[in-house]
Short mmCIF file of C-alpha atoms and ligand atoms in Angstrom, two decimals:
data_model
loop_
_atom_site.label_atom_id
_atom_site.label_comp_id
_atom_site.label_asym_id
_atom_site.label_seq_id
_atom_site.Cartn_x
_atom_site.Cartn_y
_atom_site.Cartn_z
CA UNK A 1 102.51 -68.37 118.61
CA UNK A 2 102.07 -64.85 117.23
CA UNK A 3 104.58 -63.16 115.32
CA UNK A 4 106.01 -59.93 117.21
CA UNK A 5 104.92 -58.07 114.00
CA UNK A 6 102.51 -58.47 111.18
CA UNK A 7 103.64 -57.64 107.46
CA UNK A 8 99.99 -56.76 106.89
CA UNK A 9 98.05 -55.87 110.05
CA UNK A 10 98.61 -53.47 112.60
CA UNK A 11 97.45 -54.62 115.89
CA UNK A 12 96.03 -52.63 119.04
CA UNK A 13 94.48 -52.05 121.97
CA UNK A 14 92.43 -49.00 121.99
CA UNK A 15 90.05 -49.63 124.91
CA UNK A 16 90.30 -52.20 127.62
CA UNK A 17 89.28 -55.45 126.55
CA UNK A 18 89.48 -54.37 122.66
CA UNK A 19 91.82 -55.82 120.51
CA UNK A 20 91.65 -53.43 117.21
CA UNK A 21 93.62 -55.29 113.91
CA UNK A 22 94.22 -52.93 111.05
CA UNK A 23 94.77 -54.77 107.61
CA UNK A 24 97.64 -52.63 106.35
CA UNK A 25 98.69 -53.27 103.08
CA UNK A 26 98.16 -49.93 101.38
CA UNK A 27 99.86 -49.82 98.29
CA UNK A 28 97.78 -52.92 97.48
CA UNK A 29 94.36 -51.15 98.83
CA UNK A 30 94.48 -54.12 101.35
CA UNK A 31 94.00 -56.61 98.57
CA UNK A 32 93.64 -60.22 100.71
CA UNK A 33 96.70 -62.21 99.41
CA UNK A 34 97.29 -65.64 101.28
CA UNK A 35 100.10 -63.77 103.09
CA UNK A 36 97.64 -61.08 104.80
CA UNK A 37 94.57 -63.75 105.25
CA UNK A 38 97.32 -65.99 107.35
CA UNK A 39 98.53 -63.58 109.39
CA UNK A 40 94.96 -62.49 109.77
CA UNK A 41 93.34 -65.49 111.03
CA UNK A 42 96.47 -65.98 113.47
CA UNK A 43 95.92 -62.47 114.98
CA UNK A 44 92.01 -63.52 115.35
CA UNK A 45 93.18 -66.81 116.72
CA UNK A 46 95.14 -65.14 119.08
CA UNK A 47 92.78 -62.07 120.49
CA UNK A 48 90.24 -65.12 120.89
CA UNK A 49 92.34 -67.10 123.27
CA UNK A 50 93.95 -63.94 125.35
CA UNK A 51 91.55 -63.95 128.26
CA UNK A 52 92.23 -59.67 128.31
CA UNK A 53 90.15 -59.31 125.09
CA UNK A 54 86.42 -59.25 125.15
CA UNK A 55 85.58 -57.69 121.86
CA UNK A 56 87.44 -57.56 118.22
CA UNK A 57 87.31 -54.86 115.80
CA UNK A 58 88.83 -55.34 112.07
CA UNK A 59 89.06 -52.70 109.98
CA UNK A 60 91.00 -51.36 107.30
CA UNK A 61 92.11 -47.32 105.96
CA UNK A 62 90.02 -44.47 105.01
CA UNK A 63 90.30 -45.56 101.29
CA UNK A 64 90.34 -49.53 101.56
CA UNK A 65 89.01 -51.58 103.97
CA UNK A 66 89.44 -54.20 101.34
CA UNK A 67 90.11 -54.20 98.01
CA UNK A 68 88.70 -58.18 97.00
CA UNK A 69 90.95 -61.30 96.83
CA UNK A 70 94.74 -60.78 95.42
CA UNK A 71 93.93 -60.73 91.35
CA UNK A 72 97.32 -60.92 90.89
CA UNK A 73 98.39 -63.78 93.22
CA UNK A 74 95.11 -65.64 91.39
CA UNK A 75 95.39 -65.07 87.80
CA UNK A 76 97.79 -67.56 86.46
CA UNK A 77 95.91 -70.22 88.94
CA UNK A 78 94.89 -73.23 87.27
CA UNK A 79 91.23 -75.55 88.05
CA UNK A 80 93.22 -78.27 89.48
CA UNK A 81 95.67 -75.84 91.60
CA UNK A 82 92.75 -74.25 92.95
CA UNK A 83 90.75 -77.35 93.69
CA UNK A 84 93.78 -79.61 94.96
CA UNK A 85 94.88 -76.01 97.17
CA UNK A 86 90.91 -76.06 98.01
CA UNK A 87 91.80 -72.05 97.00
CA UNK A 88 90.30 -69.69 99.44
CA UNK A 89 89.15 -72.40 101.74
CA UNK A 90 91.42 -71.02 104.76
CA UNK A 91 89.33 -67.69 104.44
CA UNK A 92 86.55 -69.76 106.21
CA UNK A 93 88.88 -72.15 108.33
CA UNK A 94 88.90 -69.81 111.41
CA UNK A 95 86.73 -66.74 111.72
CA UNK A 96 83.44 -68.69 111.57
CA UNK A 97 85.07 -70.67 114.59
CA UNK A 98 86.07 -67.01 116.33
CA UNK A 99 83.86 -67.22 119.49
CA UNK A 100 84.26 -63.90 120.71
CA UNK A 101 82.49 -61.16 119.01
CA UNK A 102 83.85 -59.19 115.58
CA UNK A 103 83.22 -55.68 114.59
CA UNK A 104 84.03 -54.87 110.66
CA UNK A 105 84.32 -50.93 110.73
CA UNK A 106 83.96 -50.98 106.83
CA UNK A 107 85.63 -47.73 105.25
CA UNK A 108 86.73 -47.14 101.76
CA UNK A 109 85.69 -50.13 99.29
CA UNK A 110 84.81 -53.54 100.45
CA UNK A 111 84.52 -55.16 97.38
CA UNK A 112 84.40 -58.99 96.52
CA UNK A 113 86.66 -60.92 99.55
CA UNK A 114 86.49 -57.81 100.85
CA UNK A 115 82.71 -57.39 101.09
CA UNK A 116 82.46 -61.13 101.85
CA UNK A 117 85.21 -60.29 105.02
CA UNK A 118 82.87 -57.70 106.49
CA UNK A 119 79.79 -59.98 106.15
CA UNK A 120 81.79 -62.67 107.86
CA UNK A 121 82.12 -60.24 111.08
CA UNK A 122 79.22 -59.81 113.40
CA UNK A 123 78.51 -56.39 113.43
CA UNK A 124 78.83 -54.66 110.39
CA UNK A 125 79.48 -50.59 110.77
CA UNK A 126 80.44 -48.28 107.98
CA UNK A 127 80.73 -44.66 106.89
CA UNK A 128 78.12 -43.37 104.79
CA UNK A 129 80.53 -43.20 101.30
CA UNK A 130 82.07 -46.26 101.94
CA UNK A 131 81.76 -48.72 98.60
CA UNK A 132 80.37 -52.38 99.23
CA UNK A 133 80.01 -54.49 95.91
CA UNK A 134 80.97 -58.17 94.66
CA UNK A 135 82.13 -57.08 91.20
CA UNK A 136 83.62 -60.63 90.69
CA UNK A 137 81.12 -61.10 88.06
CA UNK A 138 83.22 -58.45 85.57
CA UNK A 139 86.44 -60.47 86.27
CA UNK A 140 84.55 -63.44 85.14
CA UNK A 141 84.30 -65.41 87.98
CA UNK A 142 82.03 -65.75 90.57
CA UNK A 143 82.05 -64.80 94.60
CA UNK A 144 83.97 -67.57 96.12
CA UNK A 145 84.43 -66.70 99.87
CA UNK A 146 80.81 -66.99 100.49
CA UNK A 147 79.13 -63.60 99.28
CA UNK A 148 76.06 -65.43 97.10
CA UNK A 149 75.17 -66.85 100.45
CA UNK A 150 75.88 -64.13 103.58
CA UNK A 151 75.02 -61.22 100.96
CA UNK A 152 71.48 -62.94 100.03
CA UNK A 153 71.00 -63.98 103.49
CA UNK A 154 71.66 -59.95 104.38
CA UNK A 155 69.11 -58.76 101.86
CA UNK A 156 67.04 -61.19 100.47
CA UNK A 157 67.12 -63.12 96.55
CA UNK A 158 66.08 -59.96 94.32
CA UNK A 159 68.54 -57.74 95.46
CA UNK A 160 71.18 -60.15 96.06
CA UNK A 161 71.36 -61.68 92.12
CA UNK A 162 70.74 -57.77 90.77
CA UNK A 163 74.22 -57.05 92.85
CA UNK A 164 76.04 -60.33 92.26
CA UNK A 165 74.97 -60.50 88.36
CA UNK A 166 75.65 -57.25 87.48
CA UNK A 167 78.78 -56.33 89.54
CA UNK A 168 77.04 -52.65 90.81
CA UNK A 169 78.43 -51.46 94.12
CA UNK A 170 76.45 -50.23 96.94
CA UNK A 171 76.72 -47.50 99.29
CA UNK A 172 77.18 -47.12 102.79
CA UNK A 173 74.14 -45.55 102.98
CA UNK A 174 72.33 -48.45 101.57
CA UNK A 175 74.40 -50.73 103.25
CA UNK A 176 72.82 -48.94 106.23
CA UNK A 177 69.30 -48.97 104.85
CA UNK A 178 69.19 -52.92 103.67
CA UNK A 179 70.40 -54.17 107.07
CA UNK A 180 73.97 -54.74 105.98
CA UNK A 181 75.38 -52.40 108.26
CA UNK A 182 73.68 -52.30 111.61
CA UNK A 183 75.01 -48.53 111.94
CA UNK A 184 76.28 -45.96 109.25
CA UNK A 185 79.06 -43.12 110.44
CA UNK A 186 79.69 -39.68 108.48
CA UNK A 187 83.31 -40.55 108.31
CA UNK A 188 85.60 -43.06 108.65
CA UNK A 189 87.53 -41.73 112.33
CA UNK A 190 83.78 -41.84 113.49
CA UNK A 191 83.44 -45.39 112.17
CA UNK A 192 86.22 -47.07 113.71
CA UNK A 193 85.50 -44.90 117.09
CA UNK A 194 82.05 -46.26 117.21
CA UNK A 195 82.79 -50.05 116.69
CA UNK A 196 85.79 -49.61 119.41
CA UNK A 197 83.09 -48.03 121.74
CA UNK A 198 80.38 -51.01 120.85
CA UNK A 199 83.60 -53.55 121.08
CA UNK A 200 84.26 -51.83 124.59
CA UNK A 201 80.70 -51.86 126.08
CA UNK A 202 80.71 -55.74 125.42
CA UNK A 203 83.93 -56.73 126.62
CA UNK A 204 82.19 -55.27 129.98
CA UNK A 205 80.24 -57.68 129.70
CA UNK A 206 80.21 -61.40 130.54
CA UNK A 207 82.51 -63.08 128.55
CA UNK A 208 80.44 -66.33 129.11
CA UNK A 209 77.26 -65.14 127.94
CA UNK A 210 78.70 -62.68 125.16
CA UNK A 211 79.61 -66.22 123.48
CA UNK A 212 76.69 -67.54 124.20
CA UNK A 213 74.83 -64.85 122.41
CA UNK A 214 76.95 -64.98 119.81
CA UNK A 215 76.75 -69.11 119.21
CA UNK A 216 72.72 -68.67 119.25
CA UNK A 217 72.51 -65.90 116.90
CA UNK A 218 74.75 -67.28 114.41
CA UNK A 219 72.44 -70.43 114.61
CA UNK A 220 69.81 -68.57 113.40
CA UNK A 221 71.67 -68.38 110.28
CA UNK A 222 71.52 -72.10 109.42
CA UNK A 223 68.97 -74.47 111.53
CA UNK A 224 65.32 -74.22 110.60
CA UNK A 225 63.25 -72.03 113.70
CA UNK A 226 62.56 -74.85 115.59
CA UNK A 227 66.22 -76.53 115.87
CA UNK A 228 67.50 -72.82 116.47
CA UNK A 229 64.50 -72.23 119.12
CA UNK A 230 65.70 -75.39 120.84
CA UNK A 231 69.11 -75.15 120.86
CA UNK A 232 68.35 -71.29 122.53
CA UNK A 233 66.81 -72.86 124.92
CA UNK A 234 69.33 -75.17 125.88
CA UNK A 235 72.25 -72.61 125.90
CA UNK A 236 69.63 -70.74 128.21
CA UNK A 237 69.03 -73.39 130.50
CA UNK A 238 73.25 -73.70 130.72
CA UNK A 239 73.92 -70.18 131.57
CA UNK A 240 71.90 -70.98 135.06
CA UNK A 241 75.12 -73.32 135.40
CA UNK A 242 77.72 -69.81 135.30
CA UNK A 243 78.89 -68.05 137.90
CA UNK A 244 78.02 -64.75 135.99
CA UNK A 245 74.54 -65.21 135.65
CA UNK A 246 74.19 -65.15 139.75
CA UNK A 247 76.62 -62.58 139.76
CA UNK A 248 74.30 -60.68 137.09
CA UNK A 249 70.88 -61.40 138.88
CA UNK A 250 72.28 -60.39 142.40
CA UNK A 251 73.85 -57.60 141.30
CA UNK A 252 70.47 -56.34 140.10
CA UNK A 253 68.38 -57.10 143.23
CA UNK A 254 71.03 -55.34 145.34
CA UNK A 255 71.23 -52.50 142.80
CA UNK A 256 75.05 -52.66 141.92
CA UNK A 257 77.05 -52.98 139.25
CA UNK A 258 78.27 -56.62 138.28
CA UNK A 259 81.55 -57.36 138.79
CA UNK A 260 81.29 -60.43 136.81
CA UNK A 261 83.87 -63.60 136.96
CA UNK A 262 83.80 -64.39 133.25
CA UNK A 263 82.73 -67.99 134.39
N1 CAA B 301 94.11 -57.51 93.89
C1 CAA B 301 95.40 -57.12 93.66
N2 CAA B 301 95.75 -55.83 93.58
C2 CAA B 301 94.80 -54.89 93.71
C3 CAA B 301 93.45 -55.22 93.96
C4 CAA B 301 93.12 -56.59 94.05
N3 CAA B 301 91.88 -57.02 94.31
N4 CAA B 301 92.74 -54.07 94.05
C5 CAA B 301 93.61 -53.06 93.88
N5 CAA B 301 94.86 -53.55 93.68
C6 CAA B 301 96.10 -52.81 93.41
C7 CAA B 301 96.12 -52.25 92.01
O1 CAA B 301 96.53 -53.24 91.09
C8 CAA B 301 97.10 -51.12 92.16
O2 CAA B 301 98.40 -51.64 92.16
P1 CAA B 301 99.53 -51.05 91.16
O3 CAA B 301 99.75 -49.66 91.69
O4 CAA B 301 100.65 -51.98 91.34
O5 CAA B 301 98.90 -51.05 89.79
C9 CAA B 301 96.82 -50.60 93.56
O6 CAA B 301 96.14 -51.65 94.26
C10 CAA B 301 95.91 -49.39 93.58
O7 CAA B 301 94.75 -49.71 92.87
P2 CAA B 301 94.14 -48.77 91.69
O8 CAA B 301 95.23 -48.06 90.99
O9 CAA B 301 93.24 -49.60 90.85
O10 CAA B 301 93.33 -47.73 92.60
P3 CAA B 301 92.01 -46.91 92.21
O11 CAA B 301 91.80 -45.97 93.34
O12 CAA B 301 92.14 -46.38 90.82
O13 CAA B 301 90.81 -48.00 92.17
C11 CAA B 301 89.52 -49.87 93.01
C12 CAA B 301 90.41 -48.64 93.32
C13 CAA B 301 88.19 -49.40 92.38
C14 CAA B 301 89.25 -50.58 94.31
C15 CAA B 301 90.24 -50.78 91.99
O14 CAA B 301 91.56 -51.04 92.47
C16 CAA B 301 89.58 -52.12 91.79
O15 CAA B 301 88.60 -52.18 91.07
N6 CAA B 301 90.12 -53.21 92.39
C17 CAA B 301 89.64 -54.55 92.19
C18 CAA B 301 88.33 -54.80 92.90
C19 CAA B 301 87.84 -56.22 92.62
O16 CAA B 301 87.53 -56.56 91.50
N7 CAA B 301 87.77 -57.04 93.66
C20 CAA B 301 87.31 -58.39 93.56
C21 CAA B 301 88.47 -59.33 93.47
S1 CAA B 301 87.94 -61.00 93.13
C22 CAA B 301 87.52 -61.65 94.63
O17 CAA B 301 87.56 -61.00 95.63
C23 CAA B 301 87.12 -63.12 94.59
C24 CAA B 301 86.41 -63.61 95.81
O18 CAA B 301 85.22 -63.65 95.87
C25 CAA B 301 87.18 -64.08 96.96
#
């Protein structure tokens, strides 16, 4: 069950349907210590099974959204604590299995876990000077919560290794231009007010075939084309099994809006 309150996250609901989490550890430029990644992946656990919320949007302040893995909680760690904690492992233990849909509205820096956070959401937005980078390189260690593969995937091999080797951030704005971020903002308020108006115009939607979506897309990220083309199909062919989609389809031919069953 859900705490009442979160040390590190600020949780609302700023639209119907929208569940907004704030990381909120500012004196710590929302560095991701085990603490704040636990309560984190609780709060997404949470939004994802509370039939009210369609939509999720994580974001962080104007000057952090976040500011890499804890250096502090990891410097003293050992190779065998890390390997026999499987370190960092619970980053990827339960968003990749969030089925509803995740908006990062990325302002501030989002560097190393905190760059490899917003590429684990769905929808990346940003504001134009916000700072992306994986400078784990100049720490001497590598990205470890999966930034040499979502980061490559995002903008190919060349551009990828020039980023990851040297440690260089990137902009917003190129964030924006390389695909990264599927919209840039001029400032942060507009940021976070656009992803809770995209995170609101889906949770109008139908919950059964938002997930659906989002299940096919994602499994464009790891099957070769004809597995993914298959399995699309498939997940097609069940959504003539909802209620929604006759709700959707008759709703059309008699010109109103849906009011759709989520089922
Ligand atoms: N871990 C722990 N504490 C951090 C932190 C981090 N990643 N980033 C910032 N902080 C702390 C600082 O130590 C400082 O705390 P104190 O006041 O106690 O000294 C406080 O947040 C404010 O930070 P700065 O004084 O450095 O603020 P700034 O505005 O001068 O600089 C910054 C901001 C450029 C983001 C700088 O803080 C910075 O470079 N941070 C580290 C970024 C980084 O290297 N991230 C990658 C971490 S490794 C990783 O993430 C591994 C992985 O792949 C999972």
């Amino acid at each position: 069950a859900a705490p009442a309150t979160y040390e590190n996250l600020r949780l609302s609901a700023p639209k119907p349907g929208v569940g907004l989490i704030t990381l909120h550890r500012p004196r710590a430029l929302n560095a991701l210590s085990s603490a704040l990644f636990s309560e984190l992946n609780t709060a997404l656990k949470d939004y994802d099974s509370d039939s009210t919320i369609g939509a999720i949007v994580l974001t962080g302040s104007e000057k952090a959204f976040a500011a890499g893995a804890d250096i502090k909680e990891m410097k003293d760690l050992s190779f065998s604590q890390a390997y026999n904690t499987d370190f960092i492992a619970s980053w990827s233990s339960t968003i990749p299995h969030i089925r509803k849909p995740i908006i990062a509205a990325v302002n501030g820096v989002a560097l190393g876990g905190g760059c490899e956070l917003a590429l684990m959401a769905d929808i990346i937005y940003c504001s134009s000077n916000a700072t992306f980078g994986q400078p784990e390189i100049k720490l001497g260690i590598i990205p470890g919560a999966g930034g040499s593969q979502r980061l490559t995937r995002a903008v190919g091999k060349s551009k990828a290794m020039e980023l990851i080797l040297t440690g260089r951030n990137f902009s917003g704005t190129e964030a924006g231009e390389w695909g990264v971020a599927a919209r840039v903002f001029d400032s942060a308020e507009e940021c976070v007010n656009g992803a809770v108006d995209t995170a609101g115009k889906i949770a109008g939607l139908s919950r059964v075939a938002v997930k659906a979506a989002k299940e096919v897309v994602n499994k464009s990220q790891d099957a070769p084309l004809r597995e993914g083309l298959e399995f699309e199909r498939k997940v097609f062919h069940g959504l003539f099994g909802s209620q929604d989609q006759k709700i959707g389809m008759s709703a059309f031919i008699d010109k109103k809006k849906p009011e759709w069953s989520h089922e």
